[in-house]
Amino acid sequence: MHSINNILTASAIALFATTAQGHMIMATPPPYGSPNNSPLVADGSNFPCKATSNSGGTVTNMAIGAPQKLSFLGESVHGGGSCQVSLTTDTPATKSSKWMVIHSIEGGCPAKNVAGNIGADNSASAPDPDTYSYSIPTGIAPGAYTLAWTWFNKVGNREMYMNCASIKVTGGSSKRDTSLNETDFAIPELSGRDTPSFPAMFVANIPTTDCLTADSKDVQFPDPGTSVEKDGVASDLGPPTGPKCGGSSGSSSGAPAGPSSGDVSTAPSVAPPVAAAPSVAAAPAAAAPSVVSPAAPAPSVAVSPVAAAGAATPPADSTSSGSSGSTCSSPGTMLCSPDGKQFAICGTSGTAPIFQPVAAGTSCTNGVIGAAKSKRSAKFATGYSS
């Protein structure tokens, strides 16, 4: 009887080791905090990043518009799933950080065309053969950011995985890794930075009573943004369910960046852009960032990109530079209307840009949204006379 108990105990320990260690770690860019390969705890207490400090990590330089590699370590991919890449101006990220989604992968992440796992590596040391590409979109100002990779596995326990990396966005084409100095990195370059509107990070399964992803389904994000990659089977996509499936309660899109602090800045009233890629069903526009209530689940009926573009076309005096029939040449590029009152973020190359108003007090010039220049009084322009 004693030997049977020992066998059962050993089996339970082995099973626990398999489930606790059998996951993935982001390899590129290198994460900070020396994370293990476990998911976030079910109550969300170690969200975000499973780390409270980025000290001693590696800062990865990323040039705006340049292809960036997303890779992983491990073989327990749990049938793939859906992933997002997000940015926050907080360095390091905190529970009150506002996240901006710059790329979504619906299905086939972190592995493509697999039903279960790709091997028996439980230590997350073997390279994942599948890699992914994304870029920092035009409109993200140069400076210091925290980048997050989040993953919602397709099969197995309903979990959320998250690793974070320190990055420095540059306007050039060079890429260089430097040692992180947390004090110097966190504050000086953040003041006065403005960004356009991006969807909030999707958060689920922490806890499952707030928002739950379906087992054996690749989660279809309520608002994936304009940069969307679909690497799975369309019929395997499924929306999440729950009262808080609209995004992270600490997330926002398009908030003016400032030095890291415990205060949550208020986001301007700019509605997130509607996805324009013709191969992707148009996502519903998220609620204005200043509204705390979650957005409604994505509708099951695909919206024609042509109809969406027609509904969002700006008036004749606010079209993109060139003509109203201009098309996008590069995904992620920001276009400004001649009067600076509207902007558009390009989707798939060759599609028509979809414009929307900039926030009050800002203007769009040369692909960047910033504070609007005030007009001087006519009296001072022509000389004051009584």
Tab-separated table of C-alpha atoms in Angstrom, residues 4-362:
chain	number	residue	atom	x	y	z
A	4	ILE	CA	1.318	2.367	-4.342
A	5	ASN	CA	1.033	5.726	-2.575
A	6	ASN	CA	4.634	6.495	-3.515
A	7	ILE	CA	3.905	5.667	-7.157
A	8	LEU	CA	0.775	7.866	-7.185
A	9	THR	CA	2.693	10.718	-5.546
A	10	ALA	CA	5.509	10.447	-8.088
A	11	SER	CA	3.000	10.399	-10.944
A	12	ALA	CA	1.281	13.495	-9.620
A	13	ILE	CA	4.600	15.309	-9.310
A	14	ALA	CA	5.521	14.364	-12.878
A	15	LEU	CA	2.128	15.536	-14.162
A	16	PHE	CA	2.500	18.830	-12.305
A	17	ALA	CA	5.974	19.341	-13.736
A	18	THR	CA	4.643	18.743	-17.245
A	19	THR	CA	1.742	21.170	-16.924
A	20	ALA	CA	3.731	23.814	-15.033
A	21	GLN	CA	6.781	23.762	-17.308
A	22	GLY	CA	5.291	22.789	-20.685
A	23	HIS	CA	4.871	26.248	-22.212
A	24	MET	CA	6.646	28.920	-24.271
A	25	ILE	CA	8.931	31.927	-23.774
A	26	MET	CA	9.468	34.856	-26.122
A	27	ALA	CA	13.020	34.697	-27.488
A	28	THR	CA	13.111	37.727	-29.793
A	29	PRO	CA	13.012	40.455	-28.645
A	30	PRO	CA	14.621	39.241	-25.383
A	31	PRO	CA	12.220	39.607	-22.425
A	32	TYR	CA	13.121	41.325	-19.181
A	33	GLY	CA	12.613	39.907	-15.691
A	34	SER	CA	13.999	36.402	-16.499
A	35	PRO	CA	10.466	34.975	-16.917
A	36	ASN	CA	9.715	31.276	-16.611
A	37	ASN	CA	7.513	29.560	-19.177
A	38	SER	CA	4.336	29.449	-17.089
A	39	PRO	CA	1.152	31.411	-17.851
A	40	LEU	CA	-0.045	34.371	-15.823
A	41	VAL	CA	-1.672	33.231	-12.587
A	42	ALA	CA	-5.428	32.761	-12.814
A	43	ASP	CA	-6.255	35.753	-10.599
A	44	GLY	CA	-4.104	38.099	-12.695
A	45	SER	CA	-1.946	39.142	-9.739
A	46	ASN	CA	1.293	38.981	-11.789
A	47	PHE	CA	-0.134	40.922	-14.754
A	48	PRO	CA	1.561	42.507	-16.575
A	49	CYS	CA	4.756	40.807	-17.708
A	50	LYS	CA	5.259	38.554	-14.635
A	51	ALA	CA	7.863	41.158	-13.613
A	52	THR	CA	7.879	44.474	-11.761
A	53	SER	CA	11.312	45.682	-12.889
A	54	ASN	CA	13.139	45.912	-16.213
A	55	SER	CA	16.532	46.602	-14.584
A	56	GLY	CA	19.415	44.692	-16.140
A	57	GLY	CA	17.469	43.723	-19.234
A	58	THR	CA	18.386	44.305	-22.862
A	59	VAL	CA	17.036	47.256	-24.820
A	60	THR	CA	16.271	46.351	-28.436
A	61	ASN	CA	16.356	49.223	-30.914
A	62	MET	CA	13.530	49.113	-33.460
A	63	ALA	CA	13.391	51.458	-36.453
A	64	ILE	CA	9.944	52.673	-37.483
A	65	GLY	CA	8.664	50.668	-40.456
A	66	ALA	CA	11.486	48.097	-40.377
A	67	PRO	CA	10.572	44.374	-40.153
A	68	GLN	CA	10.975	42.988	-36.623
A	69	LYS	CA	11.298	39.304	-35.714
A	70	LEU	CA	9.058	37.593	-33.158
A	71	SER	CA	10.386	34.168	-32.121
A	72	PHE	CA	9.951	31.721	-29.251
A	73	LEU	CA	11.566	28.934	-27.241
A	74	GLY	CA	9.699	25.734	-26.374
A	75	GLU	CA	7.716	22.942	-27.975
A	76	SER	CA	4.508	22.881	-25.882
A	77	VAL	CA	2.499	25.130	-28.175
A	78	HIS	CA	-0.950	23.758	-27.207
A	79	GLY	CA	-2.300	23.711	-30.754
A	80	GLY	CA	-1.219	27.298	-31.427
A	81	GLY	CA	-3.746	30.005	-30.693
A	82	SER	CA	-3.826	33.781	-31.103
A	83	CYS	CA	-1.199	36.392	-30.150
A	84	GLN	CA	-0.840	40.167	-29.951
A	85	VAL	CA	2.102	42.579	-29.917
A	86	SER	CA	1.454	45.731	-27.874
A	87	LEU	CA	3.339	48.804	-26.665
A	88	THR	CA	3.134	51.014	-23.591
A	89	THR	CA	5.103	54.150	-22.779
A	90	ASP	CA	5.595	52.937	-19.192
A	91	THR	CA	9.064	51.516	-18.556
A	92	PRO	CA	8.632	49.141	-16.830
A	93	ALA	CA	4.962	48.347	-17.350
A	94	THR	CA	2.565	48.486	-14.383
A	95	LYS	CA	-0.998	47.389	-13.703
A	96	SER	CA	-2.230	50.856	-14.690
A	97	SER	CA	-0.273	50.960	-17.959
A	98	LYS	CA	-2.132	51.851	-21.141
A	99	TRP	CA	-1.362	49.382	-23.945
A	100	MET	CA	-1.541	49.963	-27.705
A	101	VAL	CA	-1.891	46.925	-30.019
A	102	ILE	CA	0.341	47.232	-33.095
A	103	HIS	CA	-0.062	43.684	-34.495
A	104	SER	CA	-2.524	40.809	-34.022
A	105	ILE	CA	-2.099	37.161	-35.084
A	106	GLU	CA	-5.390	35.252	-35.151
A	107	GLY	CA	-4.653	31.521	-35.260
A	108	GLY	CA	-1.360	29.714	-35.792
A	109	CYS	CA	0.591	31.430	-32.993
A	110	PRO	CA	3.068	30.496	-31.591
A	111	ALA	CA	2.988	27.531	-34.009
A	112	LYS	CA	1.252	26.907	-37.317
A	113	ASN	CA	-0.619	23.808	-38.506
A	114	VAL	CA	-0.313	21.790	-35.290
A	115	ALA	CA	-3.034	19.933	-33.380
A	116	GLY	CA	-1.171	19.638	-30.082
A	117	ASN	CA	2.493	20.155	-29.213
A	118	ILE	CA	5.470	20.032	-31.567
A	119	GLY	CA	7.695	18.082	-29.150
A	120	ALA	CA	8.360	17.052	-25.573
A	121	ASP	CA	10.644	19.916	-24.525
A	122	ASN	CA	9.258	21.043	-21.166
A	123	SER	CA	12.122	23.419	-20.350
A	124	ALA	CA	11.417	25.932	-23.140
A	125	SER	CA	14.968	25.640	-24.465
A	126	ALA	CA	14.340	24.284	-27.981
A	127	PRO	CA	13.750	26.945	-30.662
A	128	ASP	CA	10.232	27.143	-32.087
A	129	PRO	CA	10.599	26.651	-35.887
A	130	ASP	CA	7.834	29.176	-36.618
A	131	THR	CA	8.716	32.868	-36.511
A	132	TYR	CA	6.615	35.972	-37.204
A	133	SER	CA	7.163	39.488	-38.478
A	134	TYR	CA	5.736	42.864	-37.455
A	135	SER	CA	6.855	46.485	-37.564
A	136	ILE	CA	6.568	49.657	-35.525
A	137	PRO	CA	3.973	51.677	-37.457
A	138	THR	CA	4.420	55.225	-38.662
A	139	GLY	CA	2.871	57.551	-36.105
A	140	ILE	CA	4.626	55.946	-33.117
A	141	ALA	CA	7.112	58.606	-32.046
A	142	PRO	CA	10.744	57.649	-31.314
A	143	GLY	CA	11.528	56.941	-27.677
A	144	ALA	CA	11.428	54.311	-24.936
A	145	TYR	CA	8.627	51.724	-24.759
A	146	THR	CA	7.771	48.381	-23.185
A	147	LEU	CA	6.740	45.780	-25.777
A	148	ALA	CA	4.435	42.917	-24.741
A	149	TRP	CA	3.746	39.575	-26.392
A	150	THR	CA	0.479	38.001	-25.235
A	151	TRP	CA	-0.778	34.528	-26.179
A	152	PHE	CA	-4.074	32.691	-25.726
A	153	ASN	CA	-3.537	28.961	-26.297
A	154	LYS	CA	-5.971	27.024	-28.478
A	155	VAL	CA	-6.167	23.728	-26.542
A	156	GLY	CA	-5.737	22.944	-22.862
A	157	ASN	CA	-6.451	25.022	-19.769
A	158	ARG	CA	-7.869	28.501	-20.408
A	159	GLU	CA	-4.791	30.635	-19.816
A	160	MET	CA	-3.050	33.860	-20.807
A	161	TYR	CA	0.692	34.057	-21.417
A	162	MET	CA	2.716	37.284	-21.398
A	163	ASN	CA	6.354	38.330	-21.742
A	164	CYS	CA	7.649	41.906	-21.967
A	165	ALA	CA	10.748	43.478	-23.508
A	166	SER	CA	12.370	46.904	-23.295
A	167	ILE	CA	12.641	48.578	-26.686
A	168	LYS	CA	13.747	51.922	-28.060
A	169	VAL	CA	11.927	53.153	-31.165
A	170	THR	CA	14.115	55.013	-33.623
A	171	GLY	CA	13.455	56.818	-36.882
A	172	GLY	CA	16.442	55.328	-38.715
A	173	SER	CA	17.107	51.942	-40.242
A	174	SER	CA	19.848	50.642	-37.903
A	175	LYS	CA	19.175	48.128	-35.128
A	176	ARG	CA	21.361	47.847	-32.035
A	177	ASP	CA	21.023	46.142	-28.643
A	178	THR	CA	22.295	47.996	-25.569
A	179	SER	CA	22.430	47.281	-21.853
A	180	LEU	CA	19.474	48.780	-19.981
A	181	ASN	CA	19.961	51.567	-17.459
A	182	GLU	CA	16.540	51.723	-15.872
A	183	THR	CA	16.863	55.284	-14.503
A	184	ASP	CA	18.171	56.829	-17.724
A	185	PHE	CA	15.884	54.763	-19.949
A	186	ALA	CA	12.567	55.436	-18.303
A	187	ILE	CA	12.058	59.200	-18.263
A	188	PRO	CA	13.944	61.705	-20.453
A	189	GLU	CA	12.668	60.763	-23.913
A	190	LEU	CA	8.981	60.400	-23.070
A	191	SER	CA	7.931	64.007	-22.452
A	192	GLY	CA	5.598	65.576	-25.000
A	193	ARG	CA	5.202	62.504	-27.219
A	194	ASP	CA	1.921	61.992	-29.087
A	195	THR	CA	0.641	58.824	-30.714
A	196	PRO	CA	-2.377	58.068	-32.915
A	197	SER	CA	-5.175	55.814	-31.769
A	198	PHE	CA	-4.595	52.047	-31.444
A	199	PRO	CA	-6.790	49.313	-29.916
A	200	ALA	CA	-6.331	48.359	-26.275
A	201	MET	CA	-4.623	45.080	-25.445
A	202	PHE	CA	-7.039	42.130	-25.249
A	203	VAL	CA	-7.063	40.495	-21.809
A	204	ALA	CA	-8.815	37.213	-20.935
A	205	ASN	CA	-8.752	34.218	-18.563
A	206	ILE	CA	-7.365	36.244	-15.611
A	207	PRO	CA	-9.905	35.440	-14.274
A	208	THR	CA	-12.130	33.429	-16.605
A	209	THR	CA	-15.232	34.967	-14.991
A	210	ASP	CA	-14.294	38.336	-16.541
A	211	CYS	CA	-13.544	37.064	-20.033
A	212	LEU	CA	-13.180	33.494	-21.284
A	213	THR	CA	-11.635	32.155	-24.491
A	214	ALA	CA	-13.201	28.993	-25.945
A	215	ASP	CA	-11.300	25.692	-25.801
A	216	SER	CA	-10.187	24.311	-29.200
A	217	LYS	CA	-10.783	27.726	-30.809
A	218	ASP	CA	-8.377	30.431	-31.937
A	219	VAL	CA	-9.649	33.547	-30.211
A	220	GLN	CA	-10.954	36.224	-32.570
A	221	PHE	CA	-10.000	39.543	-30.985
A	222	PRO	CA	-12.854	42.036	-30.465
A	223	ASP	CA	-10.619	44.775	-31.922
A	224	PRO	CA	-7.417	43.452	-33.538
A	225	GLY	CA	-6.388	46.775	-35.095
A	226	THR	CA	-5.320	47.412	-38.682
A	227	SER	CA	-2.284	45.097	-38.732
A	228	VAL	CA	-3.792	41.584	-38.643
A	229	GLU	CA	-2.196	38.263	-39.595
A	230	LYS	CA	-4.335	35.133	-39.982
A	231	ASP	CA	-2.313	31.902	-39.806
A	232	GLY	CA	-5.034	29.444	-38.790
A	233	VAL	CA	-8.222	27.992	-40.238
A	234	ALA	CA	-11.075	30.492	-40.569
A	235	SER	CA	-13.632	28.047	-39.160
A	236	ASP	CA	-11.519	27.631	-36.006
A	237	LEU	CA	-11.859	31.300	-35.037
A	238	GLY	CA	-14.206	32.033	-32.155
A	239	PRO	CA	-15.041	35.148	-30.109
A	240	PRO	CA	-14.460	35.291	-26.358
A	241	THR	CA	-17.343	35.490	-23.902
A	242	GLY	CA	-17.788	37.430	-20.684
A	243	PRO	CA	-18.665	40.869	-19.315
A	244	LYS	CA	-15.119	42.292	-19.680
A	245	CYS	CA	-13.924	41.099	-23.081
A	246	GLY	CA	-13.345	44.566	-24.533
A	247	GLY	CA	-9.659	44.889	-23.520
A	248	SER	CA	-7.464	45.565	-20.513
A	249	SER	CA	-9.081	47.823	-17.920
A	250	GLY	CA	-5.719	49.543	-17.604
A	251	SER	CA	-5.352	49.946	-21.346
A	252	SER	CA	-5.938	52.861	-23.643
A	253	SER	CA	-5.255	53.830	-27.203
A	254	GLY	CA	-3.694	57.020	-28.378
A	255	ALA	CA	-2.911	58.648	-25.010
A	256	PRO	CA	-0.216	61.334	-25.163
A	257	ALA	CA	2.941	59.795	-23.735
A	258	GLY	CA	4.577	61.194	-20.635
A	259	PRO	CA	7.065	60.205	-17.961
A	260	SER	CA	6.309	56.978	-16.092
A	261	SER	CA	4.188	57.560	-12.997
A	262	GLY	CA	1.472	55.968	-10.920
A	263	ASP	CA	-1.180	58.254	-12.417
A	264	VAL	CA	-3.240	57.145	-15.390
A	265	SER	CA	-3.388	59.870	-18.030
A	266	THR	CA	-6.646	60.539	-19.847
A	267	ALA	CA	-6.766	59.479	-23.479
A	268	PRO	CA	-8.030	61.934	-26.129
A	269	SER	CA	-11.411	61.322	-27.668
A	270	VAL	CA	-10.210	59.626	-30.860
A	271	ALA	CA	-12.019	56.486	-31.958
A	272	PRO	CA	-9.699	53.592	-32.937
A	273	PRO	CA	-9.387	53.101	-36.727
A	274	VAL	CA	-11.427	50.418	-38.472
A	275	ALA	CA	-9.386	47.616	-40.043
A	276	ALA	CA	-8.920	48.234	-43.773
A	277	ALA	CA	-7.273	45.041	-45.028
A	278	PRO	CA	-9.572	43.521	-47.682
A	279	SER	CA	-8.793	39.924	-46.641
A	280	VAL	CA	-9.831	40.581	-43.044
A	281	ALA	CA	-13.390	41.047	-41.794
A	282	ALA	CA	-13.712	44.620	-40.633
A	283	ALA	CA	-13.573	44.780	-36.824
A	284	PRO	CA	-16.125	46.895	-34.968
A	285	ALA	CA	-14.870	50.284	-33.843
A	286	ALA	CA	-13.930	50.211	-30.177
A	287	ALA	CA	-15.512	52.561	-27.688
A	288	ALA	CA	-13.757	55.889	-27.148
A	289	PRO	CA	-10.693	55.329	-24.931
A	290	SER	CA	-12.163	57.503	-22.157
A	291	VAL	CA	-15.047	55.033	-21.702
A	292	VAL	CA	-14.282	52.271	-19.203
A	293	SER	CA	-17.024	49.828	-20.211
A	294	PRO	CA	-15.820	46.975	-22.510
A	295	ALA	CA	-16.553	46.970	-26.221
A	296	ALA	CA	-19.212	44.652	-27.574
A	297	PRO	CA	-18.095	41.298	-29.076
A	298	ALA	CA	-17.223	41.280	-32.762
A	299	PRO	CA	-20.221	40.626	-35.044
A	300	SER	CA	-20.361	37.372	-36.960
A	301	VAL	CA	-21.107	39.069	-40.288
A	302	ALA	CA	-18.095	40.306	-42.286
A	303	VAL	CA	-18.320	43.933	-43.381
A	304	SER	CA	-17.296	44.782	-46.921
A	305	PRO	CA	-14.031	46.779	-46.922
A	306	VAL	CA	-15.417	48.859	-49.794
A	307	ALA	CA	-18.473	49.810	-47.780
A	308	ALA	CA	-16.346	50.565	-44.726
A	309	ALA	CA	-14.044	52.772	-46.772
A	310	GLY	CA	-16.995	54.626	-48.261
A	311	ALA	CA	-18.463	55.308	-44.848
A	312	ALA	CA	-15.211	56.714	-43.520
A	313	THR	CA	-14.090	58.733	-46.573
A	314	PRO	CA	-13.329	62.318	-45.522
A	315	PRO	CA	-15.006	65.338	-47.137
A	316	ALA	CA	-13.565	66.752	-50.359
A	317	ASP	CA	-11.469	69.368	-48.542
A	318	SER	CA	-9.863	66.809	-46.200
A	319	THR	CA	-8.651	64.035	-48.511
A	320	SER	CA	-5.166	62.568	-48.346
A	321	SER	CA	-2.395	64.385	-50.129
A	322	GLY	CA	-2.782	63.683	-53.823
A	323	SER	CA	-6.402	62.885	-54.636
A	324	SER	CA	-9.418	61.205	-53.098
A	325	GLY	CA	-8.575	58.095	-55.120
A	326	SER	CA	-5.097	57.661	-53.630
A	327	THR	CA	-4.152	54.232	-52.310
A	328	CYS	CA	-1.802	52.930	-49.627
A	329	SER	CA	1.660	51.898	-50.748
A	330	SER	CA	2.954	50.497	-47.447
A	331	PRO	CA	0.997	48.860	-44.547
A	332	GLY	CA	1.213	50.794	-41.282
A	333	THR	CA	1.980	54.131	-42.959
A	334	MET	CA	0.124	57.149	-41.565
A	335	LEU	CA	-1.448	59.611	-44.029
A	336	CYS	CA	-2.555	63.151	-43.150
A	337	SER	CA	-5.292	65.212	-44.799
A	338	PRO	CA	-4.128	68.516	-46.334
A	339	ASP	CA	-5.802	70.520	-43.561
A	340	GLY	CA	-4.243	68.322	-40.839
A	341	LYS	CA	-7.632	67.552	-39.276
A	342	GLN	CA	-7.818	63.866	-40.235
A	343	PHE	CA	-5.466	60.886	-40.410
A	344	ALA	CA	-5.488	57.322	-41.742
A	345	ILE	CA	-3.305	54.288	-41.050
A	346	CYS	CA	-2.781	52.157	-44.141
A	347	GLY	CA	-3.803	48.529	-44.220
A	348	THR	CA	-2.938	46.191	-47.097
A	349	SER	CA	-0.949	47.757	-49.945
A	350	GLY	CA	-3.177	49.091	-52.711
A	351	THR	CA	-6.248	49.732	-50.555
A	352	ALA	CA	-7.886	53.127	-50.088
A	353	PRO	CA	-6.991	54.854	-46.784
A	354	ILE	CA	-9.751	55.252	-44.190
A	355	PHE	CA	-9.633	58.674	-42.552
A	356	GLN	CA	-10.856	59.738	-39.126
A	357	PRO	CA	-10.595	63.008	-37.171
A	358	VAL	CA	-7.615	63.758	-34.951
A	359	ALA	CA	-8.182	64.691	-31.318
A	360	ALA	CA	-9.077	68.259	-30.409
A	361	GLY	CA	-5.988	70.426	-30.060
A	362	THR	CA	-3.860	68.211	-32.326
